[in-house]
Tab-separated table of C-alpha atoms and ligand atoms in Angstrom:
chain	number	residue	atom	x	y	z
I	1	UNK	CA	-8.419	10.725	13.874
I	2	UNK	CA	-6.472	8.468	11.643
I	3	UNK	CA	-3.259	10.003	10.337
I	4	UNK	CA	-3.210	10.227	6.471
I	5	UNK	CA	-0.735	8.132	4.532
I	6	UNK	CA	0.731	8.873	1.084
I	7	UNK	CA	2.788	5.925	-0.194
I	8	UNK	CA	4.724	5.727	-3.442
I	9	UNK	CA	5.145	2.299	-5.033
I	10	UNK	CA	7.952	2.593	-7.538
I	11	UNK	CA	7.491	-0.922	-8.866
I	12	UNK	CA	10.444	-1.914	-11.099
I	13	UNK	CA	11.614	1.637	-11.825
I	14	UNK	CA	14.607	3.807	-11.059
I	15	UNK	CA	18.160	2.610	-10.739
I	16	UNK	CA	19.739	2.850	-7.258
I	17	UNK	CA	21.934	5.638	-8.739
I	18	UNK	CA	18.834	7.672	-9.567
I	19	UNK	CA	17.006	7.036	-6.359
I	20	UNK	CA	19.070	9.104	-3.940
I	21	UNK	CA	19.183	12.103	-6.255
I	22	UNK	CA	15.410	12.034	-6.831
I	23	UNK	CA	14.542	11.685	-3.139
I	24	UNK	CA	16.974	14.391	-2.056
I	25	UNK	CA	15.418	16.737	-4.636
I	26	UNK	CA	11.808	16.236	-3.730
I	27	UNK	CA	12.101	15.759	0.032
I	28	UNK	CA	12.768	19.393	0.877
I	29	UNK	CA	9.403	20.413	-0.599
I	30	UNK	CA	7.384	17.560	0.964
I	31	UNK	CA	5.245	18.404	3.975
I	32	UNK	CA	5.234	15.530	6.413
I	33	UNK	CA	3.728	17.343	9.377
I	34	UNK	CA	0.380	15.676	9.586
I	35	UNK	CA	0.869	12.602	7.505
I	36	UNK	CA	2.973	9.515	7.025
I	37	UNK	CA	4.878	9.583	3.775
I	38	UNK	CA	6.258	6.242	2.479
I	39	UNK	CA	8.481	5.444	-0.475
I	40	UNK	CA	8.747	1.855	-1.701
I	41	UNK	CA	11.652	1.458	-4.149
I	42	UNK	CA	13.148	-1.792	-5.484
I	43	UNK	CA	15.103	-3.957	-3.013
I	44	UNK	CA	18.375	-2.697	-4.547
I	45	UNK	CA	17.454	0.946	-3.955
I	46	UNK	CA	16.361	0.544	-0.326
I	47	UNK	CA	19.662	1.504	1.155
I	48	UNK	CA	20.097	4.607	-0.934
I	49	UNK	CA	16.478	5.562	-0.132
I	50	UNK	CA	17.153	5.017	3.573
I	51	UNK	CA	20.213	7.236	3.331
I	52	UNK	CA	18.420	9.951	1.404
I	53	UNK	CA	15.597	10.130	3.986
I	54	UNK	CA	17.832	9.887	7.060
I	55	UNK	CA	16.810	12.461	9.677
I	56	UNK	CA	13.365	12.963	8.089
I	57	UNK	CA	10.043	11.318	8.899
I	58	UNK	CA	9.717	9.786	5.447
I	59	UNK	CA	9.517	5.987	5.832
I	60	UNK	CA	10.855	3.385	3.438
I	61	UNK	CA	9.040	0.228	2.456
I	62	UNK	CA	9.746	-2.843	0.378
I	63	UNK	CA	7.410	-4.046	-2.349
I	64	UNK	CA	7.392	-7.728	-1.352
I	65	UNK	CA	8.989	-10.232	1.084
I	66	UNK	CA	9.097	-13.963	1.698
I	67	UNK	CA	7.338	-15.414	4.692
I	68	UNK	CA	10.129	-17.775	5.682
I	69	UNK	CA	12.978	-16.514	7.783
I	70	UNK	CA	15.775	-17.899	5.648
I	71	UNK	CA	16.720	-20.946	3.524
I	72	UNK	CA	16.784	-22.329	0.011
I	73	UNK	CA	14.472	-19.795	-1.667
I	74	UNK	CA	16.519	-18.584	-4.623
I	75	UNK	CA	15.786	-14.990	-5.548
I	76	UNK	CA	13.794	-14.176	-2.420
I	77	UNK	CA	14.286	-11.661	0.370
I	78	UNK	CA	13.149	-12.098	3.998
I	79	UNK	CA	11.333	-9.696	6.306
I	80	UNK	CA	14.382	-9.606	8.580
I	81	UNK	CA	16.614	-8.574	5.651
I	82	UNK	CA	14.184	-5.761	4.741
I	83	UNK	CA	14.051	-4.612	8.300
I	84	UNK	CA	17.823	-4.653	8.671
I	85	UNK	CA	18.107	-2.551	5.483
I	86	UNK	CA	16.038	0.160	7.205
I	87	UNK	CA	12.473	-0.489	6.042
I	88	UNK	CA	9.531	0.190	8.317
I	89	UNK	CA	6.840	-0.990	5.842
I	90	UNK	CA	6.283	-3.697	3.283
I	91	UNK	CA	3.691	-3.881	0.520
I	92	UNK	CA	2.028	-7.330	0.498
I	93	UNK	CA	-0.211	-8.906	-2.117
I	94	UNK	CA	-0.099	-6.199	-4.756
I	95	UNK	CA	-2.379	-7.234	-7.658
I	96	UNK	CA	0.638	-7.426	-9.990
I	97	UNK	CA	2.129	-9.997	-7.606
I	98	UNK	CA	-1.145	-11.872	-7.435
I	99	UNK	CA	-1.366	-11.839	-11.256
I	100	UNK	CA	2.214	-12.471	-12.400
I	101	UNK	CA	3.689	-14.414	-9.436
I	102	UNK	CA	0.727	-16.502	-8.371
I	103	UNK	CA	0.423	-14.911	-4.913
I	104	UNK	CA	-2.603	-16.270	-3.107
I	105	UNK	CA	-4.612	-15.203	-0.059
I	106	UNK	CA	-2.755	-17.991	1.839
I	107	UNK	CA	0.726	-16.761	0.986
I	108	UNK	CA	-0.360	-13.193	1.681
I	109	UNK	CA	-1.626	-14.282	5.078
I	110	UNK	CA	1.731	-15.906	5.890
I	111	UNK	CA	3.560	-12.787	4.761
I	112	UNK	CA	1.438	-10.446	6.855
I	113	UNK	CA	1.999	-12.658	9.880
I	114	UNK	CA	5.743	-12.670	9.305
I	115	UNK	CA	5.778	-8.909	8.744
I	116	UNK	CA	4.125	-8.409	12.088
I	117	UNK	CA	6.501	-10.747	13.889
I	118	UNK	CA	9.452	-8.828	12.414
I	119	UNK	CA	8.089	-5.458	13.382
I	120	UNK	CA	7.263	-4.311	9.822
I	121	UNK	CA	3.948	-2.597	9.016
I	122	UNK	CA	2.233	-4.442	6.228
I	123	UNK	CA	0.482	-2.531	3.472
I	124	UNK	CA	-1.944	-5.205	2.265
I	125	UNK	CA	-3.357	-4.753	-1.213
I	126	UNK	CA	-6.781	-5.904	-2.290
I	127	UNK	CA	-9.007	-5.123	-5.221
I	128	UNK	CA	-11.345	-6.501	-7.869
I	129	UNK	CA	-10.855	-6.888	-11.601
I	130	UNK	CA	-12.998	-5.157	-14.152
I	131	UNK	CA	-14.804	-8.446	-14.896
I	132	UNK	CA	-15.573	-8.889	-11.223
I	133	UNK	CA	-16.872	-5.316	-10.881
I	134	UNK	CA	-19.032	-5.624	-13.953
I	135	UNK	CA	-20.549	-8.891	-12.712
I	136	UNK	CA	-21.376	-7.346	-9.333
I	137	UNK	CA	-18.786	-9.372	-7.440
I	138	UNK	CA	-16.706	-6.463	-5.960
I	139	UNK	CA	-17.775	-6.830	-2.387
I	140	UNK	CA	-17.510	-10.586	-2.429
I	141	UNK	CA	-13.990	-10.375	-3.815
I	142	UNK	CA	-12.902	-7.824	-1.241
I	143	UNK	CA	-14.481	-9.768	1.601
I	144	UNK	CA	-12.799	-13.038	0.541
I	145	UNK	CA	-9.367	-11.381	0.190
I	146	UNK	CA	-9.671	-9.849	3.629
I	147	UNK	CA	-11.137	-12.771	5.506
I	148	UNK	CA	-8.862	-15.417	3.915
I	149	UNK	CA	-5.708	-13.498	4.675
I	150	UNK	CA	-6.556	-11.914	8.067
I	151	UNK	CA	-8.817	-14.452	9.816
I	152	UNK	CA	-6.057	-17.041	10.355
I	153	UNK	CA	-3.675	-14.531	12.016
I	154	UNK	CA	-3.587	-11.963	14.773
I	155	UNK	CA	-4.181	-8.573	13.294
I	156	UNK	CA	-3.967	-5.194	15.034
I	157	UNK	CA	-4.256	-1.558	14.095
I	158	UNK	CA	-0.705	-1.575	12.697
I	159	UNK	CA	-2.023	-2.701	9.355
I	160	UNK	CA	-2.526	-0.540	6.320
I	161	UNK	CA	-5.015	-1.825	3.750
I	162	UNK	CA	-4.813	-0.505	0.166
I	163	UNK	CA	-7.942	-0.841	-1.898
I	164	UNK	CA	-6.761	-0.892	-5.499
I	165	UNK	CA	-9.297	-1.811	-8.189
I	166	UNK	CA	-7.178	-3.710	-10.718
I	167	UNK	CA	-8.867	-1.907	-13.629
I	168	UNK	CA	-7.691	1.458	-12.249
I	169	UNK	CA	-4.015	0.541	-11.863
I	170	UNK	CA	-1.738	2.172	-14.421
I	171	UNK	CA	-4.731	2.768	-16.738
I	172	UNK	CA	-5.419	6.424	-16.102
I	173	UNK	CA	-8.949	5.352	-15.096
I	174	UNK	CA	-9.496	6.285	-11.476
I	175	UNK	CA	-12.428	5.011	-9.579
I	176	UNK	CA	-14.894	7.832	-8.916
I	177	UNK	CA	-14.690	9.273	-5.427
I	178	UNK	CA	-18.015	7.598	-4.616
I	179	UNK	CA	-16.824	4.192	-5.922
I	180	UNK	CA	-13.639	4.447	-3.874
I	181	UNK	CA	-15.468	5.568	-0.729
I	182	UNK	CA	-18.107	2.807	-1.111
I	183	UNK	CA	-15.419	0.174	-1.392
I	184	UNK	CA	-13.273	1.544	1.430
I	185	UNK	CA	-16.328	1.773	3.664
I	186	UNK	CA	-17.107	-1.815	2.878
I	187	UNK	CA	-13.469	-2.750	3.686
I	188	UNK	CA	-13.747	-0.986	7.055
I	189	UNK	CA	-16.982	-2.788	7.935
I	190	UNK	CA	-15.461	-6.118	6.960
I	191	UNK	CA	-12.337	-5.369	9.051
I	192	UNK	CA	-14.628	-4.661	11.974
I	193	UNK	CA	-16.058	-8.181	11.668
I	194	UNK	CA	-12.502	-9.608	11.641
I	195	UNK	CA	-10.668	-7.555	14.200
I	196	UNK	CA	-13.414	-5.721	16.092
I	197	UNK	CA	-13.128	-2.125	17.309
I	198	UNK	CA	-9.427	-1.972	16.300
I	199	UNK	CA	-10.657	-1.581	12.753
I	200	UNK	CA	-11.371	2.085	13.503
I	201	UNK	CA	-7.653	2.689	13.681
I	202	UNK	CA	-6.615	0.747	10.542
I	203	UNK	CA	-5.760	3.058	7.695
I	204	UNK	CA	-7.318	2.324	4.360
I	205	UNK	CA	-5.793	3.722	1.246
I	206	UNK	CA	-7.136	4.068	-2.271
I	207	UNK	CA	-4.777	3.229	-5.159
I	208	UNK	CA	-5.151	3.272	-8.896
I	209	UNK	CA	-4.212	6.195	-11.182
I	210	UNK	CA	-4.044	8.692	-8.294
I	211	UNK	CA	-2.689	12.026	-9.562
I	212	UNK	CA	-2.393	15.645	-8.546
I	213	UNK	CA	-5.841	16.380	-9.996
I	214	UNK	CA	-7.892	13.678	-8.351
I	215	UNK	CA	-6.160	13.271	-4.964
I	216	UNK	CA	-7.874	15.999	-3.063
I	217	UNK	CA	-11.401	14.797	-3.693
I	218	UNK	CA	-10.425	11.212	-2.879
I	219	UNK	CA	-8.808	12.247	0.388
I	220	UNK	CA	-11.963	14.100	1.384
I	221	UNK	CA	-13.908	10.819	1.564
I	222	UNK	CA	-14.570	9.667	5.157
I	223	UNK	CA	-13.148	6.183	4.807
I	224	UNK	CA	-10.162	7.000	2.638
I	225	UNK	CA	-7.095	7.562	4.795
I	226	UNK	CA	-4.492	7.965	2.112
I	227	UNK	CA	-3.249	6.891	-1.285
I	228	UNK	CA	-0.971	4.254	-2.750
I	229	UNK	CA	0.502	5.864	-5.796
I	230	UNK	CA	2.362	4.129	-8.653
I	231	UNK	CA	3.208	6.153	-11.781
I	232	UNK	CA	2.855	9.575	-10.263
I	233	UNK	CA	5.230	8.739	-7.395
I	234	UNK	CA	8.111	8.479	-9.851
I	235	UNK	CA	7.911	12.137	-10.817
I	236	UNK	CA	8.121	15.548	-9.148
I	237	UNK	CA	4.308	15.363	-9.172
I	238	UNK	CA	4.750	13.282	-5.938
I	239	UNK	CA	5.420	16.541	-4.081
I	240	UNK	CA	1.977	17.863	-5.093
I	241	UNK	CA	0.419	14.604	-4.119
I	242	UNK	CA	1.879	14.625	-0.672
I	243	UNK	CA	1.029	18.347	-0.243
I	244	UNK	CA	-2.471	17.871	-1.544
I	245	UNK	CA	-3.920	19.700	1.493
I	246	UNK	CA	-1.637	22.724	1.256
J	1	LIG	P1	-0.761	3.615	-10.505
J	1	LIG	O1	-0.367	2.353	-9.606
J	1	LIG	O2	-0.847	4.762	-9.598
J	1	LIG	O3	0.284	3.744	-11.515
J	1	LIG	O4	-2.130	3.280	-11.107
J	1	LIG	C1	-0.879	2.112	-8.327
J	1	LIG	C2	-0.390	0.876	-7.759
J	1	LIG	O5	-0.216	-0.115	-8.443
J	1	LIG	O6	-0.046	0.841	-6.501
């Protein structure tokens, strides 16, 4: 049985001064017994998030990292720095990073490799655009993103893959349960070709306009092991998302 994961991606939201108060308020109502709960704030809020979750099983993740250890990379943050700050996870290759910051499968591959070497668990994001879905390219896109990033490196079960159709992110348009299941099942079969039997243990999340109304049905799908939540993770609604099975 794969343990479920509910991860909140705060993107560029919340000041560090708001972060501790928000987490302290929601954390007492969150049920972490049978699942991994992860919060990914901005770099500047990591330390207050780590403090606010101390002594709980809620894990903190960063939203990006550089693949080099250190050096002349103005504005960047290394895996080691994230780890030292108290993170256990790091989101890699989010579609917003692919779109606005020219992230490629190659840089994503290097980042996943570095995250592993540093002892961070990568949350690798993949997903097709609306155009790609409408032209029947979804599976090709997903396969290329997975193969290009994971084939060149050693991958094990300590990987989380988030399937996030770009057209569903922040749009209020969730993929149907069947669309999400179909894609996540395809992701699992593709992972099997890349990493073999270990793929059975890799957790695959769905992301894209997940909310308190649609989460339960998504989580009931056999190949969906959790959710990567943007907008709804910024509000008290996150409690209901984490406790979807209560
Ligand atoms: P959303 O974002 O839940 O606001 O659609 C999801 C994501 O980008 O991870």
